[in-house]
């Protein structure tokens, strides 16, 4: 399939041009959107309603694992929608069992609970940790530690877990039982636990991202995470890792915790798991049996449709050896970004990341923001997404090619030169 054959149809079959004004009249104003409507995709490329082509290094925010219109995904979607799409968890769902088996066989988890999003997966993890604290550890008032600059979702419990006041503003009262610590700082973590012990409360769990995505593409420090794991073992604290953005191969490993050389007690997945179909998962070691029938549920969670599609993503990841591509393309991208950074020390402070989640941090003492770079890149035909005011994030599909990485680097160079 050559890109030339993929000129998109108009959004509206009648030929009415897409109108952002009409859209904004009917859709709630909770998002700040870029003024373009994407209507078609193939591989790592998308087209807008005007027929313009973009290289997609956003991938639906680190979600479209196999890019757009991948044959394996198209086949799974088509086959399952024609067979059975939803029945509820009143019944056994074979595809749910198969997907859970794949996940268990490719991770440190023993069992899986399926839901529909990252926030919901983290809600499940929080409920599971609390039930374990109450029923096994005998803690009446459990505290969960999370990190500053973290991101765990937009429900009330997960904005509370998120250590960024901007997401919590005007939504109080928040959910009790959370306490924040600086990321990658073991001394501060120990001090916080001692302080909470003194107040005669108890830390039941620590919830961390292996690499902070939204908070600025900040990789976890290996030594820090290994010490946290050891401390959790000594004190009987659960270690929960939020793998919503970095799991499912994005780091060049199936799971981000593999890059840190540790295993969590509970972890969560969502974004890349369904390749863009809404699905989330809470994964846990055997103690998850504290959940009894009726304790936790989701009407849509793990339905035949999403599980069949997610299975096609998992199997393709494995069969096509995409982890090797993620590692190679990630190295190529970081090398290219570092070369650009070396040419532009006045604009760029740092390049960092793992596999195909990478960040370009702009100098703090200049006016240029990540949003300026993202807008400039869109005008040049490259989709990027900010991770905070100063970091530009690169999260292409895991099938991205060497030529596409080179093209993205060329466009970025042109964009930065024009700013
Ligand atoms: C995106 C994200 C979430 C929230 O996922 P939703 O599907 O938007 O609810 C949670 N944690 C991390 C690390 C994320 O990147």
Short mmCIF file of C-alpha atoms and ligand atoms in Angstrom, two decimals:
data_model
loop_
_atom_site.label_atom_id
_atom_site.label_comp_id
_atom_site.label_asym_id
_atom_site.label_seq_id
_atom_site.Cartn_x
_atom_site.Cartn_y
_atom_site.Cartn_z
CA UNK A 1 0.00 0.00 0.00
CA UNK A 2 1.69 3.21 -1.07
CA UNK A 3 0.74 6.35 0.86
CA UNK A 4 -0.35 8.01 -2.41
CA UNK A 5 -3.27 5.60 -2.69
CA UNK A 6 -4.56 6.64 0.72
CA UNK A 7 -5.92 10.12 0.06
CA UNK A 8 -8.67 10.44 2.64
CA UNK A 9 -12.34 10.86 2.04
CA UNK A 10 -13.89 14.01 3.50
CA UNK A 11 -15.19 13.61 7.06
CA UNK A 12 -18.66 14.22 5.71
CA UNK A 13 -19.85 12.11 2.80
CA UNK A 14 -21.93 15.08 1.53
CA UNK A 15 -18.72 17.07 1.16
CA UNK A 16 -19.49 19.61 3.89
CA UNK A 17 -16.12 20.82 5.21
CA UNK A 18 -15.37 19.98 8.83
CA UNK A 19 -16.19 22.88 11.18
CA UNK A 20 -14.50 23.28 14.56
CA UNK A 21 -17.21 25.81 15.53
CA UNK A 22 -19.99 23.30 14.97
CA UNK A 23 -18.04 20.70 16.95
CA UNK A 24 -17.51 23.05 19.89
CA UNK A 25 -21.21 23.85 19.98
CA UNK A 26 -22.05 20.29 20.96
CA UNK A 27 -19.03 18.82 22.73
CA UNK A 28 -18.09 19.84 26.29
CA UNK A 29 -15.21 22.24 26.53
CA UNK A 30 -12.95 20.11 28.74
CA UNK A 31 -10.19 19.68 26.13
CA UNK A 32 -7.78 22.12 24.54
CA UNK A 33 -7.58 20.79 20.98
CA UNK A 34 -5.29 21.50 18.05
CA UNK A 35 -7.34 22.87 15.15
CA UNK A 36 -7.20 19.82 12.93
CA UNK A 37 -9.50 16.84 12.41
CA UNK A 38 -7.81 13.53 11.65
CA UNK A 39 -9.94 11.30 9.47
CA UNK A 40 -7.74 8.45 8.26
CA UNK A 41 -4.58 6.56 9.13
CA UNK A 42 -2.25 3.86 7.81
CA UNK A 43 0.82 2.63 9.67
CA UNK A 44 2.62 5.59 11.30
CA UNK A 45 0.81 8.15 9.10
CA UNK A 46 -2.51 9.99 9.43
CA UNK A 47 -4.44 12.40 7.19
CA UNK A 48 -6.60 15.36 8.18
CA UNK A 49 -9.96 16.45 6.76
CA UNK A 50 -8.13 18.70 4.28
CA UNK A 51 -6.09 15.79 2.91
CA UNK A 52 -2.80 16.83 4.58
CA UNK A 53 -0.48 13.99 5.63
CA UNK A 54 1.24 13.76 9.03
CA UNK A 55 3.82 11.46 10.50
CA UNK A 56 2.14 10.34 13.74
CA UNK A 57 4.59 10.42 16.67
CA UNK A 58 1.71 10.71 19.14
CA UNK A 59 -0.06 7.43 18.29
CA UNK A 60 -3.19 8.43 20.19
CA UNK A 61 -0.96 9.28 23.20
CA UNK A 62 1.22 6.17 23.31
CA UNK A 63 -1.76 3.97 22.51
CA UNK A 64 -1.77 2.85 18.85
CA UNK A 65 0.81 0.11 19.39
CA UNK A 66 0.54 -1.18 15.81
CA UNK A 67 -0.16 2.22 14.28
CA UNK A 68 -3.28 2.69 12.18
CA UNK A 69 -5.26 0.12 10.17
CA UNK A 70 -2.79 -2.70 10.91
CA UNK A 71 -3.98 -5.89 9.11
CA UNK A 72 -3.80 -8.04 12.28
CA UNK A 73 -5.99 -5.57 14.15
CA UNK A 74 -8.41 -5.10 11.26
CA UNK A 75 -8.82 -8.87 11.05
CA UNK A 76 -9.41 -9.28 14.80
CA UNK A 77 -11.95 -6.43 14.87
CA UNK A 78 -13.82 -7.73 11.84
CA UNK A 79 -13.86 -11.35 12.93
CA UNK A 80 -15.01 -10.65 16.51
CA UNK A 81 -17.67 -8.02 15.69
CA UNK A 82 -19.24 -10.54 13.29
CA UNK A 83 -19.20 -13.28 15.95
CA UNK A 84 -20.00 -11.81 19.39
CA UNK A 85 -19.04 -8.44 20.80
CA UNK A 86 -20.50 -8.12 24.32
CA UNK A 87 -22.17 -10.36 26.86
CA UNK A 88 -21.16 -9.00 30.33
CA UNK A 89 -19.22 -10.77 33.06
CA UNK A 90 -22.27 -12.75 34.12
CA UNK A 91 -20.76 -15.42 31.85
CA UNK A 92 -17.37 -16.90 30.99
CA UNK A 93 -15.66 -15.08 28.11
CA UNK A 94 -13.09 -17.32 26.35
CA UNK A 95 -11.13 -14.41 24.77
CA UNK A 96 -10.84 -12.76 28.21
CA UNK A 97 -9.28 -15.94 29.58
CA UNK A 98 -6.88 -16.17 26.62
CA UNK A 99 -5.80 -12.55 26.98
CA UNK A 100 -5.30 -12.97 30.75
CA UNK A 101 -3.22 -16.09 30.05
CA UNK A 102 -1.02 -14.21 27.56
CA UNK A 103 -0.50 -11.39 30.05
CA UNK A 104 0.29 -13.76 32.94
CA UNK A 105 2.73 -15.74 30.76
CA UNK A 106 4.48 -12.52 29.70
CA UNK A 107 4.71 -10.79 33.09
CA UNK A 108 5.21 -11.39 36.81
CA UNK A 109 1.44 -11.36 37.47
CA UNK A 110 -0.69 -14.35 38.49
CA UNK A 111 -4.12 -12.98 37.59
CA UNK A 112 -5.77 -10.11 35.71
CA UNK A 113 -8.88 -7.94 36.13
CA UNK A 114 -10.10 -6.13 32.99
CA UNK A 115 -11.65 -2.67 32.80
CA UNK A 116 -11.77 0.09 30.18
CA UNK A 117 -9.12 2.71 30.86
CA UNK A 118 -5.95 3.58 32.71
CA UNK A 119 -7.70 5.49 35.47
CA UNK A 120 -10.03 2.57 36.06
CA UNK A 121 -7.10 0.12 36.14
CA UNK A 122 -5.50 2.28 38.84
CA UNK A 123 -8.80 2.49 40.75
CA UNK A 124 -8.83 -1.31 40.73
CA UNK A 125 -5.25 -1.38 42.04
CA UNK A 126 -6.11 1.10 44.82
CA UNK A 127 -9.20 -0.90 45.87
CA UNK A 128 -7.21 -4.15 45.79
CA UNK A 129 -4.41 -2.65 47.93
CA UNK A 130 -6.93 -1.24 50.41
CA UNK A 131 -8.83 -4.50 50.71
CA UNK A 132 -5.53 -6.34 51.29
CA UNK A 133 -4.57 -3.75 53.92
CA UNK A 134 -7.88 -4.09 55.74
CA UNK A 135 -8.32 -7.84 55.56
CA UNK A 136 -4.77 -9.23 55.59
CA UNK A 137 -2.59 -6.56 57.22
CA UNK A 138 -5.25 -5.34 59.67
CA UNK A 139 -4.70 -1.67 58.76
CA UNK A 140 -7.83 0.39 59.40
CA UNK A 141 -6.63 3.66 57.86
CA UNK A 142 -4.23 2.70 55.02
CA UNK A 143 -2.07 5.34 53.35
CA UNK A 144 -0.87 5.07 49.73
CA UNK A 145 2.29 6.97 48.82
CA UNK A 146 2.56 8.43 45.32
CA UNK A 147 5.12 10.68 43.65
CA UNK A 148 5.19 14.38 42.87
CA UNK A 149 4.77 15.05 39.11
CA UNK A 150 3.06 11.65 38.69
CA UNK A 151 -0.02 11.02 36.59
CA UNK A 152 -2.54 8.29 37.38
CA UNK A 153 -5.80 9.39 35.70
CA UNK A 154 -8.80 11.71 36.00
CA UNK A 155 -11.29 9.97 38.31
CA UNK A 156 -11.50 11.37 41.85
CA UNK A 157 -9.25 8.72 43.41
CA UNK A 158 -6.73 8.90 40.58
CA UNK A 159 -6.51 12.73 40.49
CA UNK A 160 -5.87 12.44 44.22
CA UNK A 161 -3.14 9.87 43.55
CA UNK A 162 -1.73 12.18 40.86
CA UNK A 163 0.93 14.34 42.52
CA UNK A 164 0.15 17.48 40.47
CA UNK A 165 -2.05 20.15 42.09
CA UNK A 166 -3.19 21.48 38.67
CA UNK A 167 -5.28 18.34 38.12
CA UNK A 168 -6.90 18.61 41.58
CA UNK A 169 -7.77 22.30 41.62
CA UNK A 170 -11.49 22.98 42.24
CA UNK A 171 -12.38 19.29 42.54
CA UNK A 172 -12.14 18.99 46.32
CA UNK A 173 -12.98 17.25 48.56
CA UNK A 174 -10.39 14.78 47.31
CA UNK A 175 -10.17 11.14 48.38
CA UNK A 176 -8.43 10.62 51.74
CA UNK A 177 -5.49 8.29 52.23
CA UNK A 178 -2.84 9.60 49.83
CA UNK A 179 0.53 11.18 50.62
CA UNK A 180 3.14 12.49 48.16
CA UNK A 181 6.91 12.05 47.95
CA UNK A 182 9.53 13.32 45.47
CA UNK A 183 10.23 10.83 42.63
CA UNK A 184 13.56 8.96 42.58
CA UNK A 185 14.43 10.17 46.13
CA UNK A 186 14.82 7.24 48.54
CA UNK A 187 15.72 9.34 51.60
CA UNK A 188 12.51 11.36 51.22
CA UNK A 189 10.48 8.15 50.91
CA UNK A 190 11.94 6.68 54.10
CA UNK A 191 11.32 9.95 55.94
CA UNK A 192 7.68 10.06 54.77
CA UNK A 193 7.08 6.48 55.95
CA UNK A 194 8.63 7.27 59.35
CA UNK A 195 6.47 10.38 59.68
CA UNK A 196 3.28 8.47 58.84
CA UNK A 197 4.25 5.69 61.31
CA UNK A 198 4.70 8.34 64.01
CA UNK A 199 1.21 9.66 63.36
CA UNK A 200 0.06 6.06 64.04
CA UNK A 201 -1.16 5.53 60.51
CA UNK A 202 0.36 2.98 58.17
CA UNK A 203 1.61 2.98 54.64
CA UNK A 204 -0.09 0.08 52.86
CA UNK A 205 1.18 0.71 49.34
CA UNK A 206 3.51 2.77 47.18
CA UNK A 207 2.22 3.65 43.71
CA UNK A 208 4.81 4.78 41.13
CA UNK A 209 5.32 5.01 37.37
CA UNK A 210 8.45 3.13 36.15
CA UNK A 211 9.02 6.22 33.99
CA UNK A 212 6.94 9.35 34.56
CA UNK A 213 5.19 10.03 31.24
CA UNK A 214 2.90 13.05 31.59
CA UNK A 215 5.22 14.47 34.25
CA UNK A 216 7.97 15.04 31.65
CA UNK A 217 9.30 11.66 30.41
CA UNK A 218 11.42 11.07 33.53
CA UNK A 219 12.86 7.54 33.71
CA UNK A 220 12.87 5.82 37.08
CA UNK A 221 16.27 5.36 38.68
CA UNK A 222 17.21 1.66 38.87
CA UNK A 223 18.89 1.91 42.25
CA UNK A 224 15.96 3.89 43.70
CA UNK A 225 13.41 1.32 42.55
CA UNK A 226 15.52 -1.58 43.82
CA UNK A 227 15.74 0.05 47.25
CA UNK A 228 11.99 0.77 47.22
CA UNK A 229 11.33 -2.90 46.40
CA UNK A 230 13.58 -4.01 49.27
CA UNK A 231 11.93 -1.60 51.71
CA UNK A 232 8.46 -2.79 50.66
CA UNK A 233 9.55 -6.40 51.30
CA UNK A 234 10.94 -5.52 54.74
CA UNK A 235 7.89 -3.54 55.82
CA UNK A 236 5.13 -5.55 54.14
CA UNK A 237 4.17 -2.62 51.91
CA UNK A 238 2.66 -3.34 48.48
CA UNK A 239 4.50 -1.94 45.47
CA UNK A 240 2.08 -0.88 42.72
CA UNK A 241 3.48 0.20 39.36
CA UNK A 242 1.43 2.25 36.91
CA UNK A 243 2.43 0.78 33.53
CA UNK A 244 -0.48 2.45 31.72
CA UNK A 245 1.82 4.47 29.43
CA UNK A 246 5.08 2.50 29.45
CA UNK A 247 3.82 -1.10 29.47
CA UNK A 248 3.09 -3.32 26.45
CA UNK A 249 6.48 -3.01 24.81
CA UNK A 250 6.92 0.75 24.67
CA UNK A 251 10.18 0.71 26.64
CA UNK A 252 11.69 -2.10 24.56
CA UNK A 253 10.65 -4.57 27.27
CA UNK A 254 7.12 -5.90 27.70
CA UNK A 255 6.91 -3.97 31.00
CA UNK A 256 8.74 -0.92 32.32
CA UNK A 257 9.62 -2.71 35.56
CA UNK A 258 11.94 -5.01 33.57
CA UNK A 259 14.11 -1.96 32.83
CA UNK A 260 14.35 -1.39 36.60
CA UNK A 261 15.24 -4.98 37.50
CA UNK A 262 12.35 -5.42 39.95
CA UNK A 263 8.87 -6.96 40.12
CA UNK A 264 5.80 -5.13 41.45
CA UNK A 265 3.04 -6.74 43.56
CA UNK A 266 0.35 -5.06 41.46
CA UNK A 267 0.63 -3.25 38.14
CA UNK A 268 -1.74 -1.62 35.69
CA UNK A 269 -1.93 -1.47 31.91
CA UNK A 270 -4.18 0.35 29.44
CA UNK A 271 -2.96 2.69 26.69
CA UNK A 272 -0.99 0.30 24.45
CA UNK A 273 -2.85 -2.85 25.52
CA UNK A 274 -5.69 -2.55 23.02
CA UNK A 275 -3.75 -0.67 20.36
CA UNK A 276 -6.41 2.08 20.55
CA UNK A 277 -9.46 0.02 21.51
CA UNK A 278 -10.52 1.02 25.06
CA UNK A 279 -9.26 -1.56 27.55
CA UNK A 280 -7.50 -1.46 30.90
CA UNK A 281 -6.13 -4.14 33.20
CA UNK A 282 -5.13 -4.49 36.84
CA UNK A 283 -2.57 -7.29 37.18
CA UNK A 284 -1.56 -8.83 40.47
CA UNK A 285 0.26 -11.63 42.25
CA UNK A 286 -1.78 -14.44 43.83
CA UNK A 287 -2.88 -12.38 46.87
CA UNK A 288 -5.46 -10.72 44.57
CA UNK A 289 -7.72 -13.53 45.78
CA UNK A 290 -8.71 -11.05 48.53
CA UNK A 291 -11.17 -9.87 45.86
CA UNK A 292 -14.27 -12.01 46.31
CA UNK A 293 -17.19 -12.23 43.84
CA UNK A 294 -19.00 -8.88 43.98
CA UNK A 295 -16.02 -6.84 45.27
CA UNK A 296 -15.12 -5.21 41.98
CA UNK A 297 -16.71 -5.18 38.54
CA UNK A 298 -17.14 -3.47 35.19
CA UNK A 299 -20.02 -3.89 32.75
CA UNK A 300 -17.84 -3.49 29.66
CA UNK A 301 -14.63 -4.80 31.23
CA UNK A 302 -12.94 -7.54 29.22
CA UNK A 303 -15.74 -8.06 26.72
CA UNK A 304 -15.20 -10.48 23.80
CA UNK A 305 -14.53 -7.62 21.35
CA UNK A 306 -11.82 -5.73 23.23
CA UNK A 307 -10.13 -8.93 24.38
CA UNK A 308 -9.95 -10.37 20.88
CA UNK A 309 -8.44 -7.11 19.62
CA UNK A 310 -5.98 -6.84 22.52
CA UNK A 311 -4.95 -10.46 21.89
CA UNK A 312 -4.15 -9.56 18.28
CA UNK A 313 -1.93 -6.74 19.58
CA UNK A 314 -0.15 -9.02 22.08
CA UNK A 315 0.41 -11.78 19.52
CA UNK A 316 1.69 -9.38 16.86
CA UNK A 317 4.04 -7.77 19.38
CA UNK A 318 5.50 -11.22 20.00
CA UNK A 319 5.35 -12.77 16.49
CA UNK A 320 6.81 -9.71 14.73
CA UNK A 321 9.51 -9.32 17.40
CA UNK A 322 8.51 -5.69 17.85
CA UNK A 323 10.53 -5.31 21.07
CA UNK A 324 13.69 -5.46 18.92
CA UNK A 325 12.27 -2.75 16.65
CA UNK A 326 11.41 -0.60 19.69
CA UNK A 327 14.97 -0.90 20.99
CA UNK A 328 16.62 -0.17 17.63
CA UNK A 329 14.29 2.67 16.62
CA UNK A 330 14.51 4.14 20.12
CA UNK A 331 18.30 4.25 19.95
CA UNK A 332 18.14 5.76 16.47
CA UNK A 333 15.69 8.43 17.66
CA UNK A 334 17.68 9.34 20.77
CA UNK A 335 20.93 9.52 18.77
CA UNK A 336 19.22 11.85 16.27
CA UNK A 337 17.68 13.99 19.02
CA UNK A 338 21.07 14.22 20.77
CA UNK A 339 22.70 15.34 17.51
CA UNK A 340 20.04 18.05 17.15
CA UNK A 341 20.50 19.02 20.82
CA UNK A 342 24.27 19.35 20.27
CA UNK A 343 23.59 21.75 17.36
CA UNK A 344 21.10 23.78 19.43
CA UNK A 345 22.45 24.14 22.98
CA UNK A 346 20.60 27.47 23.26
CA UNK A 347 17.22 25.74 22.81
CA UNK A 348 17.57 22.18 24.16
CA UNK A 349 18.50 21.15 27.70
CA UNK A 350 18.22 17.35 27.59
CA UNK A 351 17.16 14.25 25.66
CA UNK A 352 15.96 11.26 27.69
CA UNK A 353 13.78 8.18 27.51
CA UNK A 354 13.56 4.43 27.05
CA UNK A 355 12.67 2.52 23.89
CA UNK A 356 9.99 4.50 22.05
CA UNK A 357 9.02 6.87 24.86
CA UNK A 358 11.38 9.81 24.64
CA UNK A 359 11.43 13.43 25.71
CA UNK A 360 13.22 16.53 24.48
CA UNK A 361 13.51 19.06 27.29
CA UNK A 362 13.76 22.70 26.28
CA UNK A 363 15.95 25.18 28.12
CA UNK A 364 14.21 26.59 31.20
CA UNK A 365 15.57 30.10 30.77
CA UNK A 366 14.12 30.75 27.29
CA UNK A 367 10.55 31.55 26.29
CA UNK A 368 10.16 28.60 23.92
CA UNK A 369 7.60 26.06 25.23
CA UNK A 370 6.83 22.48 24.28
CA UNK A 371 3.51 23.73 22.86
CA UNK A 372 5.38 26.10 20.50
CA UNK A 373 7.45 23.17 19.19
CA UNK A 374 4.40 20.91 18.87
CA UNK A 375 2.47 23.59 16.91
CA UNK A 376 5.48 24.24 14.68
CA UNK A 377 5.89 20.51 14.00
CA UNK A 378 2.20 20.08 13.12
CA UNK A 379 2.60 22.83 10.50
CA UNK A 380 5.54 20.85 9.06
CA UNK A 381 3.65 17.53 9.03
CA UNK A 382 4.76 15.85 12.26
CA UNK A 383 2.47 15.11 15.23
CA UNK A 384 4.09 15.40 18.67
CA UNK A 385 2.63 15.90 22.16
CA UNK A 386 3.86 17.96 25.12
CA UNK A 387 4.69 16.27 28.45
CA UNK A 388 4.52 19.40 30.58
CA UNK A 389 5.43 22.97 29.55
CA UNK A 390 9.05 22.27 28.63
CA UNK A 391 9.18 18.68 27.39
CA UNK A 392 8.23 17.48 23.88
CA UNK A 393 7.26 13.80 23.88
CA UNK A 394 7.93 11.26 21.09
CA UNK A 395 5.72 8.15 21.31
CA UNK A 396 5.35 6.75 17.77
CA UNK A 397 3.69 3.40 17.03
CA UNK A 398 5.96 0.44 17.86
CA UNK A 399 6.00 -0.51 14.14
CA UNK A 400 7.69 2.78 13.16
CA UNK A 401 10.42 2.33 10.51
CA UNK A 402 13.99 3.66 10.36
CA UNK A 403 13.03 5.90 7.40
CA UNK A 404 10.12 7.37 9.40
CA UNK A 405 12.40 8.14 12.37
CA UNK A 406 14.80 9.92 9.99
CA UNK A 407 11.94 11.87 8.45
CA UNK A 408 10.64 12.93 11.89
CA UNK A 409 14.14 14.11 12.87
CA UNK A 410 14.41 16.16 9.65
CA UNK A 411 11.04 17.79 10.30
CA UNK A 412 11.98 18.53 13.91
CA UNK A 413 15.24 20.14 12.81
CA UNK A 414 13.36 22.36 10.35
CA UNK A 415 10.77 23.22 13.03
CA UNK A 416 13.37 24.22 15.64
CA UNK A 417 15.30 26.28 13.09
CA UNK A 418 12.14 28.26 12.30
CA UNK A 419 11.29 29.02 15.95
C1 LIG B 1 -2.82 8.02 30.50
C2 LIG B 1 -2.41 7.55 31.84
C3 LIG B 1 -3.36 7.21 32.82
C4 LIG B 1 -4.83 7.40 32.59
O1 LIG B 1 -5.32 6.61 31.58
P1 LIG B 1 -6.81 6.88 31.00
O2 LIG B 1 -7.02 5.75 30.05
O3 LIG B 1 -6.79 8.22 30.36
O4 LIG B 1 -7.74 6.83 32.15
C5 LIG B 1 -2.92 6.70 34.02
N1 LIG B 1 -1.60 6.55 34.27
C6 LIG B 1 -0.66 6.87 33.36
C7 LIG B 1 0.79 6.65 33.69
C8 LIG B 1 -1.03 7.40 32.13
O5 LIG B 1 -0.08 7.75 31.25
#
